[in-house]
Amino acid sequence: MSLIEADSPVDRPSRYNAARMPARLIEALATTEPLADLFSDESVLRAMLQFEVALAKAQAHVGVIPRSAARAIAAAQTRAFDVSRLAHDMLRAGTPAIPFVKALTQFVRRKDATAARFIHWGATSQDLADTALVLLLKQALPILAKDLTVLESSLRALSEKHKNTVMLGRTLLQPAPPITFGLKAANWLSSVRRSREKLESTFAEALVLQFGGASGTLASLGKNGPAVAHALAKEVGLDCPEAPWHTQRDRLASLICACGVLTGSLGKMARDIALMMQNEIAEVAEPAGGGRGGSSTMPHKRNPIACALTLAAANRMPNLVASFLSTMSPEHERGVGGWQAEWPTVAAVIQSTGVAAASMAETASGLWVDPERMRENLEATNGLIFAERAMMLLAPKIGRDAAHKILESAARKSVQEEKRIASVLAEMPDATKHLNAATLSRIESPEEYLGSAENFRKAQLVKKPVTKTMRKKER
Amino acid sequence: MSLIEADSPVDRPSRYNAARMPARLIEALATTEPLADLFSDESVLRAMLQFEVALAKAQAHVGVIPRSAARAIAAAQTRAFDVSRLAHDMLRAGTPAIPFVKALTQFVRRKDATAARFIHWGATSQDLADTALVLLLKQALPILAKDLTVLESSLRALSEKHKNTVMLGRTLLQPAPPITFGLKAANWLSSVRRSREKLESTFAEALVLQFGGASGTLASLGKNGPAVAHALAKEVGLDCPEAPWHTQRDRLASLICACGVLTGSLGKMARDIALMMQNEIAEVAEPAGGGRGGSSTMPHKRNPIACALTLAAANRMPNLVASFLSTMSPEHERGVGGWQAEWPTVAAVIQSTGVAAASMAETASGLWVDPERMRENLEATNGLIFAERAMMLLAPKIGRDAAHKILESAARKSVQEEKRIASVLAEMPDATKHLNAATLSRIESPEEYLGSAENFRKAQLVKKPVTKTMRKKER
Amino acid sequence: MSLIEADSPVDRPSRYNAARMPARLIEALATTEPLADLFSDESVLRAMLQFEVALAKAQAHVGVIPRSAARAIAAAQTRAFDVSRLAHDMLRAGTPAIPFVKALTQFVRRKDATAARFIHWGATSQDLADTALVLLLKQALPILAKDLTVLESSLRALSEKHKNTVMLGRTLLQPAPPITFGLKAANWLSSVRRSREKLESTFAEALVLQFGGASGTLASLGKNGPAVAHALAKEVGLDCPEAPWHTQRDRLASLICACGVLTGSLGKMARDIALMMQNEIAEVAEPAGGGRGGSSTMPHKRNPIACALTLAAANRMPNLVASFLSTMSPEHERGVGGWQAEWPTVAAVIQSTGVAAASMAETASGLWVDPERMRENLEATNGLIFAERAMMLLAPKIGRDAAHKILESAARKSVQEEKRIASVLAEMPDATKHLNAATLSRIESPEEYLGSAENFRKAQLVKKPVTKTMRKKER
Amino acid sequence: MSLIEADSPVDRPSRYNAARMPARLIEALATTEPLADLFSDESVLRAMLQFEVALAKAQAHVGVIPRSAARAIAAAQTRAFDVSRLAHDMLRAGTPAIPFVKALTQFVRRKDATAARFIHWGATSQDLADTALVLLLKQALPILAKDLTVLESSLRALSEKHKNTVMLGRTLLQPAPPITFGLKAANWLSSVRRSREKLESTFAEALVLQFGGASGTLASLGKNGPAVAHALAKEVGLDCPEAPWHTQRDRLASLICACGVLTGSLGKMARDIALMMQNEIAEVAEPAGGGRGGSSTMPHKRNPIACALTLAAANRMPNLVASFLSTMSPEHERGVGGWQAEWPTVAAVIQSTGVAAASMAETASGLWVDPERMRENLEATNGLIFAERAMMLLAPKIGRDAAHKILESAARKSVQEEKRIASVLAEMPDATKHLNAATLSRIESPEEYLGSAENFRKAQLVKKPVTKTMRKKER
């Protein structure tokens, strides 16, 4: 859901359609509207019908069934189905496919009894269910991609804008040497972009037709199997794989994993932002999106709603991935229990990925950043985070151990007396012997202790696959 | 689509109500109808409304708000809510509670502006959402219990009926010494019953009111907090815990775990049945339930549909449990991402448990058992499974190693020449020297090699907590 | 490496014994020393040997094998085993039991060939492996309990000491109405104690003998099965269950789940402490334990090491639990792949629980608390967290909506002008019309806005099972 | 213990080296020996030392530290470390790195106090720990690849050899139209090969240096950061990424996922083989490998040991993957609890993948196949699996429904009278009206009902990325 929506939910240009929208309050926080639509009954029926219509067309094209039958089948509409009855029958049948085909047959038969004979010709339940799932996934990709594109460009812009905004590094939630917020944003971007690329390549590999008939041999089509398969693939707009994959779930599994990795990367960003939004830190704030409950004039009093939704998705995702992986060993040509568990898992994976991507896109594109507060938090350490720096300057001269002792003592004094570490050092002869006043005066300048931050930041804005050379080497 | 899936669903006694049933085709295999109803929008709204109405009544009772306000609030109906809008607003708000309260307030205000002021008085989002969830869970228990009661009594009956039905034991999917089918059923029962008991005790512990206000102190109720809490608990029919549990999810977690253990036990039964239904084994078959597609006259040609649904639930369950456990560390007084991930997980856990319990109840109550085929499969091993027995008879006389060698040689001969092992041994002087003809003739009798099977079977039909003495000892 | 990690581990009182400790650097952060010892090769061998020796003794007692054989078998020692060879053979055999029995037989045979014949008499691999596992678990319980006892008493003491220490409540990581640190500690305690009680009861239920022979019927022992089983149980110090549980993993599963819930509760405490240790918040600090790297004089500059170890355990635990649950459906009388996956999972579960319990025990018993900083952080909100309070005072008079508007406006002013909310309200006629000066002056007093905090705190220090009445009702 | 477990492990050509092997009995079934070695203390120390030595050399090369220091540091040996003390100190420190650096410093200082000052110069704990992990993973790849190469060529050979070996297809564990065993093997191969390719590409991407210093900026190296990083990468033999990835775990996560998908594909193969090894089916058998306990002369009496080990790995893997994914959201520049949980998970993932790959490689290279039994099992269905075929022949003539009814009736008669379905049909006028004797006589010929089996088999032996065109299209 885009930022463009007006603050008040009352005013916003409504994008949802009560009649169409499949509300499911128990899962309202775990999806976005386009993806809730995608896995709605209407949409699932449409995908199943698309398969059967395309199958009839393909078989008519190859000459396996009469063209008139294909035409009659193609006239079927999703509204012809009694969804409640279908849901009931699917549970009884243990498969979504058989009841659907029965219902479709009944519908077509009323108009053309002959055509009804040729529905689902030579196909098996899993051909219908798997291909329908793939057709849904195909529609999911652009929905995800749209938000990811916004997210990436927003992060890039944030990174550029804040390339000189220094802030505390934090390790184990404790102060560490400074970074720039530009680097932090670039780090988020880098991981999100790699994960999105993997997402796209796994989608490309997984979005293939499933068509194998009862045992995966297309036996009942005789010699016509491959011809029908290719025509069918073309008709539904999918690639035709070298063989059916009813027992080989690895391509789907890789797609699911890629969603998992991406959502993990989005979760990292959400975690950081939620932590930086703490009242005591107050370095950034989510935008005050419509309905988000945050005051538009008090950015640092906003709740991390988009972060919460993203972290909720990131919390559920690892086990959704595991759930899919745990059914990769189906028995023989169709398993008992594994395949039957896939649909809810896949739907939850896609919707979780989607809600995380949309939330972080909205967040990144409107993130409120407070560079002054970042500097204040940094200053509040009284220079303690530069102790490492001072030690590195002393160490070559007096050894690391001795340097460590001096700095430890200086750090303790700095904390106890609430004095800056440079001032403390300036009073210690052991230190001033080796570090002159000019050096000491600059020790606490964060700008001078950023090392390769800008180097690393810029390198991550460029899409440059690091492993190219390695891959060549390895193969 | 298999030919054998024949019985028309049209003929079955229909148990569903199309108007009422909340279809969600993508999850049709992952729930039962009563549980789909339970987590439907209508039901979720009812639970949320129940909390707000009860809160108003309790506060009126204690004197915190006017009685007239409570009456006006109590007049609200679930049909007053625009579900699609609510779903939209919940996602925006990152909580189901705030938009619900807003909508309820709008509704009540139209009739009684004063009453509207007292809605959700002193409560926080999580009070509403958590207690609503608990109220849903309270309704889930009898639904689960009903199926489990049928299951347990059916397993008990199966066990009694087949206490003398010998069959192969099977370890690592290979033949092992005989058991009785009565023992196998008792083993299933034992694990299911223990798991159900744990389910009930964890429900009893978890079904408590959540009511703590913003930080869990009921601050805005002043001294009236405990009084309101107790009145509210009474009003919604829940126990009142010693303190709010908004940050302590252990009781819910234990309930979820108990569902996981129970579903695992159900999955064990389904696994065994699906394996015994293999055409080459054909020892049992699921009943030919309406819409299940199995021919009622060809039990051993049925598909293991109920097993598939149960194993699908058992496949998803471990990761649903993990999903809940992974959000047990919320930040401070309400976390970012953990709590927000709970609802879909809990709903999936309950529905998965339910579909497994219902499926195994139906299966156990109509299981077709073929004692003859069980004996045939046992006989088909040519007595090889009694080799251990012969060895145990020889070992005390000639040592285990020597006995082992004789039996190994006999076993090989039995397999190669397709002769019964007793016959082979009868031709081996090393064996006949120690085992006389009478002994040898009885070696292959499964009835005489059942050891304590009947003892163990009967012991498991009795509900007798083994650990009673131990518990006393330990404490 | 932070400079502050100063205390030399050389100085600490060493608690480890280099000769004894089973190092495994790759898992060094995932265990404690006593638990690493418990799952060491020596300890595993000891448990396996204990089973075989006890079996021989029990069978001699019942008269199944010669007393002399039992004596000879009892003379075996763990050091007789070639551990590397055993590990190799176990992998080849796909079970830890067979190679162990072979090696034991070889060892005993050298001294008493007759006795060697009676090793493992009538038992199956799983009898040995399962009972050995249970014997290890039995030793784990006191190790865990010891730390949990320290933890609980420390939390109780913390709670009492800080019953009047006010601090910010925090929801969604944002400021919320005040709580006391005493309440926070009591909340931690409450969840930990309930989880520990469940741990103990699941241990009590699961610590039972496994003894069933090849198919779970003790066939080769004829009528002596139960007598041997009871004698064996007595000999190894376990209860004797009503039947073998080789195919019923529910009791172990419940034990594993209880570890999961407990570790989740410990993780909650660690999460809160790590967050409170942030430099910008600095309300508490882990104790400066030996080797923990924190300076003893700068508590608020310590790293949350114990929290990190606990959260690492809490991160791994949910999926360890799921891993165990996912093998609850073994095929028939012994499965293919499920049982074989249990040992590493159980060991990791116990060790993770242990490292979390030990870490939080150490933390609670030495936690540094800064009540002043807690109050400062609270004050730093300029009273914004009392806006709800002011609203609750206004609402009955002017309605919740109008009150909300006034407070929203006041809050905005408070933030923008950095003035306390009470001062802002004192300048707003809409507010002063209904709230007099005396009321306003006390609005920001945290002590007066603690509601039932102390009530809830005390209630949780008492061990009082809330569900007693409910349980009675339900049954 | 089964009698059939006969072959003595004493006779086998031993492949292990007792002195070297790091035994860990509790995990003996969950690793292979080369991979147990890889994660042994010695190997972990070697990887950590390699990083520190390479760092010193790289820094000397760039001129950051004296060359003499690098030489002195390079002289350190893993045997200089007291492993037990290290394990103890790592747990205390909450990181493996700091105690290692301290111990290394102590060691070097004894010989060269100046050199000791420059150890770990400018690096942070995570640089050491992450890069050491990557160096271990780099060694894992060839170990895994070796077994996968054997597996793939064995599967290819099996597929070619059995391209004409007909067998039952089986869906839901019930008979389905025939396939060839050659196709089944090709299906296994196809999924394994794709998964292995993904494994290799994710390794290539993940095997990169981690080097960022305290906050990921290499601040203490000033301008020399990138130069040192590149020299260090070269020295340890890794690629140098565009930036440190201490907070970005996506590349590692993708590697872990690829292991998960591969192990899932291996599990599928193991599941099928274990099922086919059932006594009642007996179509294949694992080879009688040394110590595997199977008689070499009774292939169909072997236990599925390699399958059990593989399925054990496949059972654990999904949750190991989830475990890694669940720590992808570390707090800021180094998290609390996430990173600290990685090592044991990664080690378990690699070892599980390895034991599955090795087990299936051994199995595939020596699989015993019984084509005759395959045909017998197929024949035993009395032609029922060809009912679909007969129906497809009748349907175009009389409609699918009418055809379905005829076949249903014929199927029932075939089962009840134990007659072949062709014979039954030959007696039904409704059938013979449309199917002549010649057609009927061939209906039950599996060879004539294989459809595109050979087509699909061959297509999967060729490595031909199906998605090439699609990828082009999409991008």
GROMACS .gro file of C-alpha atoms in nm, chain B residues 101 105 109 116-122 138 141 168-173 176-179 183-184 186-188 190-191 193-195 197-198 200-208 211-212 214-223 225-226 237 239-251 253-254 257 260-261 264-265 267-268 271-272 275-276 311 314 317-319 321-322 325-326 328-336 340 388 392 395-401 449-453 455-456 459-460 464 466-471 473-475, chain C residues 101 105 109 116-122 138 141 168-173 176-179 183-184 186-188 190-191 193-195 197-198 200-202 204-208 211-212 214-223 225-226 237 239-251 253-254 257 260-261 264-265 267-268 271-272 275-276 311 314 317-319 321-323 325-326 328-336 340 388 392 395-401 449-453 455-456 459-460 464 466-471 473-475:
model
  262
  576VAL     CA    1  -1.286   0.008   1.872
  580THR     CA    2  -1.751   0.378   1.881
  584ARG     CA    3  -2.232   0.706   1.900
  591ALA     CA    4  -1.969   0.589   2.307
  592ARG     CA    5  -1.729   0.773   2.536
  593PHE     CA    6  -1.695   0.472   2.761
  594ILE     CA    7  -1.612   0.208   2.508
  595HIS     CA    8  -1.283   0.021   2.571
  596TRP     CA    9  -1.248   0.221   2.893
  597GLY     CA   10  -0.905   0.171   3.048
  613LYS     CA   11  -1.239  -2.173   2.446
  616LEU     CA   12  -1.179  -2.711   2.279
  643LEU     CA   13   0.375  -5.850   1.108
  644GLY     CA   14   0.571  -5.618   1.324
  645ARG     CA   15   0.774  -5.392   1.099
  646THR     CA   16   1.094  -5.211   1.186
  647LEU     CA   17   1.272  -4.989   0.936
  648LEU     CA   18   0.984  -5.093   0.706
  651ALA     CA   19   0.993  -5.809   1.242
  652PRO     CA   20   0.842  -6.050   1.494
  653PRO     CA   21   0.461  -6.051   1.505
  654ILE     CA   22   0.237  -5.820   1.697
  658LEU     CA   23  -0.169  -5.388   2.027
  659LYS     CA   24  -0.104  -5.151   1.737
  661ALA     CA   25  -0.371  -4.964   2.169
  662ASN     CA   26  -0.035  -4.802   2.096
  663TRP     CA   27  -0.209  -4.540   1.886
  665SER     CA   28  -0.216  -4.456   2.435
  666SER     CA   29  -0.027  -4.173   2.270
  668ARG     CA   30  -0.498  -4.014   2.499
  669ARG     CA   31  -0.194  -3.879   2.678
  670SER     CA   32  -0.167  -3.601   2.422
  672GLU     CA   33  -0.503  -3.499   2.837
  673LYS     CA   34  -0.215  -3.260   2.800
  675GLU     CA   35  -0.701  -3.024   2.801
  676SER     CA   36  -0.477  -2.922   3.088
  677THR     CA   37  -0.293  -2.663   2.879
  678PHE     CA   38  -0.624  -2.523   2.759
  679ALA     CA   39  -0.744  -2.501   3.117
  680GLU     CA   40  -0.432  -2.309   3.209
  681ALA     CA   41  -0.434  -2.077   2.908
  682LEU     CA   42  -0.802  -1.984   2.899
  683VAL     CA   43  -0.767  -1.684   3.125
  686PHE     CA   44  -0.667  -0.729   3.103
  687GLY     CA   45  -0.388  -0.494   3.193
  689ALA     CA   46  -0.152   0.022   2.841
  690SER     CA   47   0.143  -0.103   3.047
  691GLY     CA   48  -0.017  -0.394   3.228
  692THR     CA   49  -0.093  -0.203   3.547
  693LEU     CA   50  -0.455  -0.100   3.481
  694ALA     CA   51  -0.332   0.245   3.578
  695SER     CA   52  -0.627   0.436   3.442
  696LEU     CA   53  -0.867   0.236   3.659
  697GLY     CA   54  -0.695   0.350   3.974
  698LYS     CA   55  -0.792   0.127   4.264
  700GLY     CA   56  -0.843  -0.249   3.850
  701PRO     CA   57  -0.879  -0.583   4.028
  712GLY     CA   58  -1.663  -1.679   3.143
  714ASP     CA   59  -1.072  -1.740   3.497
  715CYS     CA   60  -0.894  -1.430   3.621
  716PRO     CA   61  -0.519  -1.478   3.639
  717GLU     CA   62  -0.298  -1.338   3.914
  718ALA     CA   63  -0.172  -1.071   3.673
  719PRO     CA   64  -0.194  -0.968   3.309
  720TRP     CA   65   0.009  -1.190   3.075
  721HIS     CA   66   0.056  -0.955   2.780
  722THR     CA   67   0.432  -1.012   2.794
  723GLN     CA   68   0.419  -1.372   2.911
  724ARG     CA   69   0.313  -1.602   2.632
  725ASP     CA   70   0.413  -1.926   2.803
  726ARG     CA   71   0.060  -2.048   2.874
  728ALA     CA   72   0.282  -2.151   2.403
  729SER     CA   73   0.216  -2.463   2.608
  732CYS     CA   74   0.282  -2.722   2.194
  735GLY     CA   75   0.169  -3.004   1.819
  736VAL     CA   76   0.224  -3.318   2.025
  739GLY     CA   77   0.215  -3.571   1.595
  740SER     CA   78   0.043  -3.863   1.764
  742GLY     CA   79   0.014  -3.832   1.231
  743LYS     CA   80   0.174  -4.153   1.358
  746ARG     CA   81   0.132  -4.285   0.866
  747ASP     CA   82   0.078  -4.647   0.970
  750LEU     CA   83   0.138  -4.764   0.468
  751MET     CA   84  -0.093  -5.057   0.548
  786LEU     CA   85  -0.028  -3.606   0.751
  789ALA     CA   86   0.123  -3.313   1.089
  792MET     CA   87   0.234  -2.840   1.267
  793PRO     CA   88   0.596  -2.853   1.390
  794ASN     CA   89   0.673  -2.527   1.217
  796VAL     CA   90   0.461  -2.449   1.686
  797ALA     CA   91   0.808  -2.313   1.617
  800LEU     CA   92   0.773  -2.018   2.014
  801SER     CA   93   0.988  -1.781   1.811
  803MET     CA   94   0.804  -1.554   2.295
  804SER     CA   95   1.058  -1.279   2.356
  805PRO     CA   96   0.857  -0.960   2.299
  806GLU     CA   97   1.027  -0.632   2.373
  807HIS     CA   98   0.923  -0.484   2.711
  808GLU     CA   99   0.549  -0.432   2.769
  809ARG     CA  100   0.444  -0.501   2.408
  810GLY     CA  101   0.675  -0.617   2.136
  811VAL     CA  102   0.737  -0.517   1.779
  815GLN     CA  103   0.146  -0.921   1.566
  863GLU     CA  104   1.538  -6.456   1.623
  867MET     CA  105   1.714  -6.748   2.125
  870ALA     CA  106   2.185  -6.957   2.201
  871PRO     CA  107   2.177  -7.074   2.562
  872LYS     CA  108   2.294  -7.413   2.442
  873ILE     CA  109   2.562  -7.331   2.189
  874GLY     CA  110   2.624  -6.960   2.239
  875ARG     CA  111   2.482  -6.665   2.061
  876ASP     CA  112   2.748  -6.650   1.794
  924TYR     CA  113   0.565  -6.559   1.988
  925LEU     CA  114   0.367  -6.261   2.100
  926GLY     CA  115   0.540  -6.225   2.436
  927SER     CA  116   0.371  -5.954   2.638
  928ALA     CA  117   0.168  -5.810   2.352
  930ASN     CA  118  -0.029  -5.750   2.852
  931PHE     CA  119   0.090  -5.424   2.695
  934ALA     CA  120  -0.243  -5.191   3.010
  935GLN     CA  121  -0.281  -4.913   2.757
  939LYS     CA  122  -0.348  -4.509   3.441
  941VAL     CA  123   0.238  -4.414   3.503
  942THR     CA  124   0.413  -4.125   3.662
  943LYS     CA  125   0.205  -4.085   3.973
  944THR     CA  126   0.452  -4.252   4.202
  945MET     CA  127   0.741  -4.081   4.037
  946ARG     CA  128   0.592  -3.739   4.075
  948LYS     CA  129   0.899  -3.913   4.474
  949GLU     CA  130   1.045  -3.617   4.289
  950ARG     CA  131   0.871  -3.345   4.475
 1051VAL     CA  132   2.667  -5.427   2.172
 1055THR     CA  133   3.038  -5.854   2.347
 1059ARG     CA  134   3.403  -6.258   2.558
 1066ALA     CA  135   2.912  -6.276   2.631
 1067ARG     CA  136   2.626  -6.487   2.494
 1068PHE     CA  137   2.377  -6.316   2.721
 1069ILE     CA  138   2.453  -5.955   2.647
 1070HIS     CA  139   2.156  -5.751   2.523
 1071TRP     CA  140   1.939  -6.060   2.573
 1072GLY     CA  141   1.592  -6.010   2.427
 1088LYS     CA  142   1.755  -3.776   3.414
 1091LEU     CA  143   1.723  -3.220   3.524
 1118LEU     CA  144   0.887   0.365   3.188
 1119GLY     CA  145   0.654   0.106   3.052
 1120ARG     CA  146   0.735   0.056   2.687
 1121THR     CA  147   0.504  -0.070   2.417
 1122LEU     CA  148   0.617  -0.111   2.058
 1123LEU     CA  149   0.948   0.021   2.197
 1126ALA     CA  150   0.398   0.402   2.785
 1127PRO     CA  151   0.259   0.466   3.133
 1128PRO     CA  152   0.496   0.382   3.419
 1129ILE     CA  153   0.551   0.044   3.578
 1133LEU     CA  154   0.670  -0.563   3.852
 1134LYS     CA  155   0.890  -0.626   3.551
 1136ALA     CA  156   0.789  -1.038   3.884
 1137ASN     CA  157   0.659  -1.075   3.528
 1138TRP     CA  158   0.983  -1.246   3.429
 1140SER     CA  159   0.605  -1.565   3.681
 1141SER     CA  160   0.665  -1.696   3.334
 1143ARG     CA  161   0.838  -2.038   3.723
 1144ARG     CA  162   0.540  -2.171   3.535
 1145SER     CA  163   0.769  -2.292   3.258
 1147GLU     CA  164   0.705  -2.637   3.671
 1148LYS     CA  165   0.597  -2.769   3.335
 1150GLU     CA  166   0.962  -3.076   3.584
 1151SER     CA  167   0.631  -3.245   3.524
 1152THR     CA  168   0.719  -3.338   3.166
 1154ALA     CA  169   0.872  -3.681   3.547
 1155GLU     CA  170   0.645  -3.823   3.280
 1156ALA     CA  171   0.913  -3.889   3.022
 1157LEU     CA  172   1.179  -4.046   3.243
 1158VAL     CA  173   1.055  -4.400   3.200
 1161PHE     CA  174   1.210  -5.200   2.689
 1162GLY     CA  175   1.012  -5.383   2.425
 1164ALA     CA  176   1.229  -5.625   1.840
 1165SER     CA  177   0.860  -5.542   1.788
 1166GLY     CA  178   0.766  -5.405   2.126
 1167THR     CA  179   0.626  -5.730   2.262
 1168LEU     CA  180   0.929  -5.868   2.447
 1169ALA     CA  181   0.852  -6.185   2.251
 1170SER     CA  182   1.183  -6.354   2.311
 1171LEU     CA  183   1.138  -6.330   2.686
 1172GLY     CA  184   0.816  -6.530   2.674
 1173LYS     CA  185   0.622  -6.489   2.995
 1175GLY     CA  186   0.875  -5.988   2.986
 1176PRO     CA  187   0.700  -5.784   3.252
 1187GLY     CA  188   1.624  -4.610   3.860
 1189ASP     CA  189   0.968  -4.586   3.640
 1190CYS     CA  190   0.830  -4.872   3.436
 1191PRO     CA  191   0.563  -4.755   3.192
 1192GLU     CA  192   0.249  -4.952   3.111
 1193ALA     CA  193   0.399  -5.049   2.775
 1194PRO     CA  194   0.703  -4.979   2.557
 1195TRP     CA  195   0.694  -4.641   2.387
 1196HIS     CA  196   0.931  -4.702   2.095
 1197THR     CA  197   0.664  -4.577   1.854
 1198GLN     CA  198   0.510  -4.320   2.086
 1199ARG     CA  199   0.733  -4.018   2.120
 1200ASP     CA  200   0.475  -3.792   2.282
 1201ARG     CA  201   0.625  -3.794   2.632
 1203ALA     CA  202   0.803  -3.445   2.271
 1204SER     CA  203   0.629  -3.280   2.566
 1207CYS     CA  204   0.834  -2.855   2.420
 1210GLY     CA  205   1.119  -2.468   2.436
 1211VAL     CA  206   0.866  -2.275   2.641
 1214GLY     CA  207   1.131  -1.865   2.538
 1215SER     CA  208   1.056  -1.723   2.882
 1217GLY     CA  209   1.470  -1.518   2.614
 1218LYS     CA  210   1.205  -1.262   2.706
 1221ARG     CA  211   1.563  -0.936   2.542
 1222ASP     CA  212   1.442  -0.680   2.796
 1225LEU     CA  213   1.744  -0.341   2.547
 1226MET     CA  214   1.771  -0.174   2.886
 1261LEU     CA  215   1.897  -1.508   2.296
 1264ALA     CA  216   1.616  -1.881   2.230
 1267MET     CA  217   1.516  -2.349   2.028
 1268PRO     CA  218   1.190  -2.313   1.835
 1269ASN     CA  219   1.335  -2.502   1.543
 1271VAL     CA  220   1.148  -2.826   1.905
 1272ALA     CA  221   1.001  -2.839   1.556
 1273SER     CA  222   1.273  -3.079   1.453
 1275LEU     CA  223   0.799  -3.280   1.654
 1276SER     CA  224   0.857  -3.348   1.286
 1278MET     CA  225   0.672  -3.801   1.569
 1279SER     CA  226   0.522  -4.014   1.291
 1280PRO     CA  227   0.762  -4.308   1.266
 1281GLU     CA  228   0.667  -4.590   1.032
 1282HIS     CA  229   0.518  -4.891   1.216
 1283GLU     CA  230   0.732  -5.044   1.495
 1284ARG     CA  231   1.048  -4.846   1.417
 1285GLY     CA  232   1.072  -4.574   1.158
 1286VAL     CA  233   1.315  -4.485   0.883
 1290GLN     CA  234   1.766  -4.169   1.386
 1338GLU     CA  235  -0.373   0.896   2.863
 1342MET     CA  236  -0.922   0.959   3.119
 1345ALA     CA  237  -1.329   1.199   2.898
 1346PRO     CA  238  -1.614   1.140   3.142
 1347LYS     CA  239  -1.679   1.510   3.136
 1348ILE     CA  240  -1.646   1.602   2.771
 1349GLY     CA  241  -1.637   1.270   2.592
 1350ARG     CA  242  -1.347   1.061   2.480
 1351ASP     CA  243  -1.320   1.220   2.137
 1399TYR     CA  244  -0.036   0.628   3.814
 1400LEU     CA  245   0.077   0.276   3.888
 1401GLY     CA  246  -0.271   0.131   3.918
 1402SER     CA  247  -0.251  -0.230   4.025
 1403ALA     CA  248   0.121  -0.269   3.962
 1405ASN     CA  249  -0.103  -0.588   4.337
 1406PHE     CA  250   0.006  -0.776   4.026
 1409ALA     CA  251   0.043  -1.191   4.326
 1410GLN     CA  252   0.313  -1.326   4.099
 1414LYS     CA  253  -0.054  -1.999   4.322
 1416VAL     CA  254  -0.456  -1.979   3.883
 1417THR     CA  255  -0.625  -2.261   3.705
 1418LYS     CA  256  -0.712  -2.480   3.999
 1419THR     CA  257  -1.076  -2.383   4.007
 1420MET     CA  258  -1.104  -2.401   3.634
 1421ARG     CA  259  -0.953  -2.746   3.619
 1423LYS     CA  260  -1.483  -2.715   3.675
 1424GLU     CA  261  -1.374  -2.862   3.347
 1425ARG     CA  262  -1.332  -3.219   3.456
   0.00000   0.00000   0.00000
